[in-house]
Amino acid sequence: MNICLYGASSTELAQIYYDVAYSLGSVLAQHGHTLIYGGGAQGVMGAAARGAHDNGGTIIGIAPSFFHVNGILYEECTEFIYTETMQERKKLMMEKSDAFIMAPGGIGTFEEFFEILTLKQLGRINPGIAVLNVNGYYDPMQRFMEHTVREGFAKSACLEIYKIFSEAAPLVAYIENFDPDAFDVRHLKNL
């Protein structure tokens, strides 16, 4: 299975974020999955790629060619696809992936995750979507999502279109066992 990972490129995080991301990459590789990600050598993204590489995994990096400077991109990718723009990058990552994981990250990670979540809510796609909630990082986001539902801006079923995990192994098990027919997303929006 091709699994897309969204996550931080920052080198200034607590070590636990890198450790859990490395574990995620390791588990993906050990289970025979291909990691598709933004191609970064550093941060959460780079840690996951190193975990996959160190365990014999297949890694597809996708990044705009303007990122190809000063060691920003991970050189051990099995395949690297260069795009002209960030929009092309996101489109290719989505097209090539069967499932999606949001690891801890910043604004870019949020934007990528919420685009996938929106497309699933609209019934345009129906992949497994998981959140790697290391160190409670995404607890505030989950509270905000619950607030959004309470205030009537989203249906309660929207909270079921993704799952949150604090460890890599159960997250990967969820993705592997995800059944798109078990949850019908068509009723979430009247389109």
PDB file of C-alpha atoms in Angstrom:
ATOM      1  CA  MET A   1       0.000   0.000   0.000  1.00  0.00           C
ATOM      2  CA  ASN A   2       1.207   3.522  -0.747  1.00  0.00           C
ATOM      3  CA  ILE A   3       0.889   5.593   2.404  1.00  0.00           C
ATOM      4  CA  CYS A   4       1.285   9.363   2.390  1.00  0.00           C
ATOM      5  CA  LEU A   5       2.842  11.068   5.390  1.00  0.00           C
ATOM      6  CA  TYR A   6       2.439  14.740   6.189  1.00  0.00           C
ATOM      7  CA  GLY A   7       4.737  16.110   8.889  1.00  0.00           C
ATOM      8  CA  ALA A   8       7.151  18.768  10.058  1.00  0.00           C
ATOM      9  CA  SER A   9      10.528  19.521   8.530  1.00  0.00           C
ATOM     10  CA  SER A  10      11.710  21.393  11.638  1.00  0.00           C
ATOM     11  CA  THR A  11      14.971  20.448  13.337  1.00  0.00           C
ATOM     12  CA  GLU A  12      14.034  22.212  16.595  1.00  0.00           C
ATOM     13  CA  LEU A  13      11.539  19.769  18.108  1.00  0.00           C
ATOM     14  CA  ALA A  14      11.693  17.573  21.186  1.00  0.00           C
ATOM     15  CA  GLN A  15      13.375  14.230  20.446  1.00  0.00           C
ATOM     16  CA  ILE A  16      10.171  12.265  21.102  1.00  0.00           C
ATOM     17  CA  TYR A  17       8.673  13.575  17.846  1.00  0.00           C
ATOM     18  CA  TYR A  18      11.585  12.250  15.812  1.00  0.00           C
ATOM     19  CA  ASP A  19      11.665   8.943  17.682  1.00  0.00           C
ATOM     20  CA  VAL A  20       7.993   8.175  17.064  1.00  0.00           C
ATOM     21  CA  ALA A  21       8.270   9.257  13.404  1.00  0.00           C
ATOM     22  CA  TYR A  22      11.278   6.965  12.957  1.00  0.00           C
ATOM     23  CA  SER A  23       9.223   4.151  14.488  1.00  0.00           C
ATOM     24  CA  LEU A  24       6.389   4.891  12.063  1.00  0.00           C
ATOM     25  CA  GLY A  25       8.725   4.696   9.072  1.00  0.00           C
ATOM     26  CA  SER A  26      10.147   1.446  10.443  1.00  0.00           C
ATOM     27  CA  VAL A  27       6.712  -0.140  10.878  1.00  0.00           C
ATOM     28  CA  LEU A  28       5.607   0.951   7.408  1.00  0.00           C
ATOM     29  CA  ALA A  29       8.696  -0.654   5.864  1.00  0.00           C
ATOM     30  CA  GLN A  30       8.412  -3.824   7.949  1.00  0.00           C
ATOM     31  CA  HIS A  31       4.831  -4.227   6.743  1.00  0.00           C
ATOM     32  CA  GLY A  32       5.832  -3.752   3.108  1.00  0.00           C
ATOM     33  CA  HIS A  33       4.229  -0.355   2.570  1.00  0.00           C
ATOM     34  CA  THR A  34       5.643   2.445   0.430  1.00  0.00           C
ATOM     35  CA  LEU A  35       6.185   5.772   2.161  1.00  0.00           C
ATOM     36  CA  ILE A  36       5.126   8.736   0.047  1.00  0.00           C
ATOM     37  CA  TYR A  37       6.090  12.084   1.511  1.00  0.00           C
ATOM     38  CA  GLY A  38       7.409  15.574   0.829  1.00  0.00           C
ATOM     39  CA  GLY A  39      11.000  14.423   0.436  1.00  0.00           C
ATOM     40  CA  GLY A  40      12.553  16.235   3.400  1.00  0.00           C
ATOM     41  CA  ALA A  41      15.780  15.060   5.009  1.00  0.00           C
ATOM     42  CA  GLN A  42      15.092  16.713   8.361  1.00  0.00           C
ATOM     43  CA  GLY A  43      12.393  16.914  10.971  1.00  0.00           C
ATOM     44  CA  VAL A  44       9.556  14.472  11.429  1.00  0.00           C
ATOM     45  CA  MET A  45       9.522  13.779   7.681  1.00  0.00           C
ATOM     46  CA  GLY A  46      13.208  12.917   7.597  1.00  0.00           C
ATOM     47  CA  ALA A  47      12.962  10.722  10.697  1.00  0.00           C
ATOM     48  CA  ALA A  48      10.157   8.681   9.118  1.00  0.00           C
ATOM     49  CA  ALA A  49      12.139   8.327   5.890  1.00  0.00           C
ATOM     50  CA  ARG A  50      15.225   7.156   7.808  1.00  0.00           C
ATOM     51  CA  GLY A  51      13.095   4.612   9.674  1.00  0.00           C
ATOM     52  CA  ALA A  52      11.729   3.290   6.385  1.00  0.00           C
ATOM     53  CA  HIS A  53      15.180   3.260   4.741  1.00  0.00           C
ATOM     54  CA  ASP A  54      16.861   1.524   7.680  1.00  0.00           C
ATOM     55  CA  ASN A  55      14.259  -1.242   7.453  1.00  0.00           C
ATOM     56  CA  GLY A  56      14.495  -1.791   3.693  1.00  0.00           C
ATOM     57  CA  GLY A  57      11.379   0.184   2.779  1.00  0.00           C
ATOM     58  CA  THR A  58      10.419   1.862  -0.447  1.00  0.00           C
ATOM     59  CA  ILE A  59      10.332   5.656  -0.235  1.00  0.00           C
ATOM     60  CA  ILE A  60       8.931   8.072  -2.804  1.00  0.00           C
ATOM     61  CA  GLY A  61       9.851  11.691  -2.200  1.00  0.00           C
ATOM     62  CA  ILE A  62       7.921  14.427  -3.978  1.00  0.00           C
ATOM     63  CA  ALA A  63       9.069  18.037  -3.796  1.00  0.00           C
ATOM     64  CA  PRO A  64       9.329  21.190  -5.866  1.00  0.00           C
ATOM     65  CA  SER A  65      12.688  21.529  -7.590  1.00  0.00           C
ATOM     66  CA  PHE A  66      13.370  24.789  -5.699  1.00  0.00           C
ATOM     67  CA  PHE A  67      13.810  22.671  -2.525  1.00  0.00           C
ATOM     68  CA  HIS A  68      16.798  20.893  -4.116  1.00  0.00           C
ATOM     69  CA  VAL A  69      19.433  22.916  -2.244  1.00  0.00           C
ATOM     70  CA  ASN A  70      21.790  22.441   0.708  1.00  0.00           C
ATOM     71  CA  GLY A  71      20.718  18.992   1.870  1.00  0.00           C
ATOM     72  CA  ILE A  72      17.051  19.844   2.367  1.00  0.00           C
ATOM     73  CA  LEU A  73      15.922  16.720   0.496  1.00  0.00           C
ATOM     74  CA  TYR A  74      16.500  13.116   1.557  1.00  0.00           C
ATOM     75  CA  GLU A  75      18.981  11.478  -0.798  1.00  0.00           C
ATOM     76  CA  GLU A  76      18.089   7.875   0.073  1.00  0.00           C
ATOM     77  CA  CYS A  77      14.618   7.921  -1.495  1.00  0.00           C
ATOM     78  CA  THR A  78      13.938   4.972  -3.777  1.00  0.00           C
ATOM     79  CA  GLU A  79      12.372   7.415  -6.215  1.00  0.00           C
ATOM     80  CA  PHE A  80      12.267  11.186  -6.229  1.00  0.00           C
ATOM     81  CA  ILE A  81       9.777  13.221  -8.223  1.00  0.00           C
ATOM     82  CA  TYR A  82      10.430  16.909  -8.746  1.00  0.00           C
ATOM     83  CA  THR A  83       7.551  19.283  -9.378  1.00  0.00           C
ATOM     84  CA  GLU A  84       7.408  22.939 -10.332  1.00  0.00           C
ATOM     85  CA  THR A  85       5.025  24.015  -7.570  1.00  0.00           C
ATOM     86  CA  MET A  86       3.747  23.066  -4.139  1.00  0.00           C
ATOM     87  CA  GLN A  87       0.296  22.544  -5.669  1.00  0.00           C
ATOM     88  CA  GLU A  88       1.710  19.944  -8.081  1.00  0.00           C
ATOM     89  CA  ARG A  89       3.483  18.273  -5.173  1.00  0.00           C
ATOM     90  CA  LYS A  90       0.273  17.950  -3.151  1.00  0.00           C
ATOM     91  CA  LYS A  91      -1.664  16.676  -6.151  1.00  0.00           C
ATOM     92  CA  LEU A  92       0.895  13.958  -6.918  1.00  0.00           C
ATOM     93  CA  MET A  93       1.140  12.927  -3.279  1.00  0.00           C
ATOM     94  CA  MET A  94      -2.620  12.518  -3.168  1.00  0.00           C
ATOM     95  CA  GLU A  95      -2.870  10.694  -6.504  1.00  0.00           C
ATOM     96  CA  LYS A  96      -0.149   8.209  -5.619  1.00  0.00           C
ATOM     97  CA  SER A  97      -1.445   7.382  -2.120  1.00  0.00           C
ATOM     98  CA  ASP A  98      -3.950   4.871  -0.806  1.00  0.00           C
ATOM     99  CA  ALA A  99      -4.016   6.224   2.753  1.00  0.00           C
ATOM    100  CA  PHE A 100      -2.875   9.306   4.665  1.00  0.00           C
ATOM    101  CA  ILE A 101      -1.127   9.983   7.973  1.00  0.00           C
ATOM    102  CA  MET A 102      -0.714  13.351   9.646  1.00  0.00           C
ATOM    103  CA  ALA A 103       2.289  13.354  11.968  1.00  0.00           C
ATOM    104  CA  PRO A 104       3.131  16.394  14.103  1.00  0.00           C
ATOM    105  CA  GLY A 105       3.716  19.407  11.931  1.00  0.00           C
ATOM    106  CA  GLY A 106       3.017  23.055  11.363  1.00  0.00           C
ATOM    107  CA  ILE A 107       0.929  25.140   9.007  1.00  0.00           C
ATOM    108  CA  GLY A 108       1.848  23.205   5.857  1.00  0.00           C
ATOM    109  CA  THR A 109       0.983  19.901   7.524  1.00  0.00           C
ATOM    110  CA  PHE A 110      -2.353  21.282   8.733  1.00  0.00           C
ATOM    111  CA  GLU A 111      -3.175  22.556   5.262  1.00  0.00           C
ATOM    112  CA  GLU A 112      -2.385  19.202   3.627  1.00  0.00           C
ATOM    113  CA  PHE A 113      -4.351  17.246   6.231  1.00  0.00           C
ATOM    114  CA  PHE A 114      -7.433  19.444   6.106  1.00  0.00           C
ATOM    115  CA  GLU A 115      -7.507  19.287   2.312  1.00  0.00           C
ATOM    116  CA  ILE A 116      -7.610  15.473   2.454  1.00  0.00           C
ATOM    117  CA  LEU A 117     -10.168  15.598   5.256  1.00  0.00           C
ATOM    118  CA  THR A 118     -12.346  18.006   3.252  1.00  0.00           C
ATOM    119  CA  LEU A 119     -12.197  15.812   0.141  1.00  0.00           C
ATOM    120  CA  LYS A 120     -13.233  12.820   2.210  1.00  0.00           C
ATOM    121  CA  GLN A 121     -16.050  14.769   3.856  1.00  0.00           C
ATOM    122  CA  LEU A 122     -17.273  15.773   0.387  1.00  0.00           C
ATOM    123  CA  GLY A 123     -17.229  12.143  -0.728  1.00  0.00           C
ATOM    124  CA  ARG A 124     -14.613  12.751  -3.423  1.00  0.00           C
ATOM    125  CA  ILE A 125     -12.198  10.242  -1.880  1.00  0.00           C
ATOM    126  CA  ASN A 126     -12.540   7.663   0.897  1.00  0.00           C
ATOM    127  CA  PRO A 127      -9.096   6.566   2.124  1.00  0.00           C
ATOM    128  CA  GLY A 128      -8.008   5.668   5.612  1.00  0.00           C
ATOM    129  CA  ILE A 129      -6.831   8.818   7.397  1.00  0.00           C
ATOM    130  CA  ALA A 130      -4.897   8.657  10.661  1.00  0.00           C
ATOM    131  CA  VAL A 131      -3.345  11.213  12.981  1.00  0.00           C
ATOM    132  CA  LEU A 132      -0.124  10.403  14.843  1.00  0.00           C
ATOM    133  CA  ASN A 133      -0.709  12.302  18.070  1.00  0.00           C
ATOM    134  CA  VAL A 134       2.761  12.269  19.631  1.00  0.00           C
ATOM    135  CA  ASN A 135       3.029  13.766  23.104  1.00  0.00           C
ATOM    136  CA  GLY A 136      -0.590  14.991  22.929  1.00  0.00           C
ATOM    137  CA  TYR A 137       0.356  17.417  20.154  1.00  0.00           C
ATOM    138  CA  TYR A 138      -2.997  17.143  18.397  1.00  0.00           C
ATOM    139  CA  ASP A 139      -5.175  17.182  21.533  1.00  0.00           C
ATOM    140  CA  PRO A 140      -6.038  20.889  20.989  1.00  0.00           C
ATOM    141  CA  MET A 141      -6.965  20.186  17.364  1.00  0.00           C
ATOM    142  CA  GLN A 142      -9.276  17.393  18.432  1.00  0.00           C
ATOM    143  CA  ARG A 143     -10.936  19.657  21.004  1.00  0.00           C
ATOM    144  CA  PHE A 144     -11.402  22.270  18.276  1.00  0.00           C
ATOM    145  CA  MET A 145     -12.937  19.675  15.937  1.00  0.00           C
ATOM    146  CA  GLU A 146     -15.349  18.647  18.709  1.00  0.00           C
ATOM    147  CA  HIS A 147     -16.178  22.333  19.287  1.00  0.00           C
ATOM    148  CA  THR A 148     -16.849  22.703  15.543  1.00  0.00           C
ATOM    149  CA  VAL A 149     -19.375  19.865  15.764  1.00  0.00           C
ATOM    150  CA  ARG A 150     -21.018  21.231  18.938  1.00  0.00           C
ATOM    151  CA  GLU A 151     -21.458  24.618  17.284  1.00  0.00           C
ATOM    152  CA  GLY A 152     -23.104  23.053  14.227  1.00  0.00           C
ATOM    153  CA  PHE A 153     -20.368  23.751  11.675  1.00  0.00           C
ATOM    154  CA  ALA A 154     -19.830  20.022  10.986  1.00  0.00           C
ATOM    155  CA  LYS A 155     -21.806  16.842  11.504  1.00  0.00           C
ATOM    156  CA  SER A 156     -20.735  14.579  14.362  1.00  0.00           C
ATOM    157  CA  ALA A 157     -19.917  11.829  11.860  1.00  0.00           C
ATOM    158  CA  CYS A 158     -17.072  14.025  10.590  1.00  0.00           C
ATOM    159  CA  LEU A 159     -15.188  13.076  13.750  1.00  0.00           C
ATOM    160  CA  GLU A 160     -15.237   9.482  12.507  1.00  0.00           C
ATOM    161  CA  ILE A 161     -13.557  10.059   9.142  1.00  0.00           C
ATOM    162  CA  TYR A 162     -10.110  10.009  10.731  1.00  0.00           C
ATOM    163  CA  LYS A 163      -8.644   8.211  13.733  1.00  0.00           C
ATOM    164  CA  ILE A 164      -6.074   9.402  16.264  1.00  0.00           C
ATOM    165  CA  PHE A 165      -3.218   7.259  17.600  1.00  0.00           C
ATOM    166  CA  SER A 166      -0.289   7.944  19.900  1.00  0.00           C
ATOM    167  CA  GLU A 167       1.855   5.051  18.635  1.00  0.00           C
ATOM    168  CA  ALA A 168       2.908   3.833  15.204  1.00  0.00           C
ATOM    169  CA  ALA A 169       1.940   0.135  15.335  1.00  0.00           C
ATOM    170  CA  PRO A 170      -1.800   0.549  16.056  1.00  0.00           C
ATOM    171  CA  LEU A 171      -1.976   3.407  13.554  1.00  0.00           C
ATOM    172  CA  VAL A 172      -0.533   1.226  10.789  1.00  0.00           C
ATOM    173  CA  ALA A 173      -2.883  -1.620  11.774  1.00  0.00           C
ATOM    174  CA  TYR A 174      -5.833   0.761  11.418  1.00  0.00           C
ATOM    175  CA  ILE A 175      -4.677   1.864   7.958  1.00  0.00           C
ATOM    176  CA  GLU A 176      -4.131  -1.743   6.870  1.00  0.00           C
ATOM    177  CA  ASN A 177      -7.588  -2.815   8.040  1.00  0.00           C
ATOM    178  CA  PHE A 178      -9.462   0.267   6.879  1.00  0.00           C
ATOM    179  CA  ASP A 179     -12.602  -0.702   4.958  1.00  0.00           C
ATOM    180  CA  PRO A 180     -13.927   2.163   2.822  1.00  0.00           C
ATOM    181  CA  ASP A 181     -17.283   0.406   2.494  1.00  0.00           C
ATOM    182  CA  ALA A 182     -17.778   0.310   6.264  1.00  0.00           C
ATOM    183  CA  PHE A 183     -18.280   4.069   6.523  1.00  0.00           C
ATOM    184  CA  ASP A 184     -20.338   5.869   3.922  1.00  0.00           C
ATOM    185  CA  VAL A 185     -19.151   9.457   3.637  1.00  0.00           C
ATOM    186  CA  ARG A 186     -21.820  10.545   1.153  1.00  0.00           C
ATOM    187  CA  HIS A 187     -24.223  11.732   3.869  1.00  0.00           C
ATOM    188  CA  LEU A 188     -21.742  14.228   5.299  1.00  0.00           C
ATOM    189  CA  LYS A 189     -22.481  16.846   2.641  1.00  0.00           C
ATOM    190  CA  ASN A 190     -25.498  17.268   0.396  1.00  0.00           C
ATOM    191  CA  LEU A 191     -23.733  17.144  -2.965  1.00  0.00           C
TER     192      LEU A 191
END
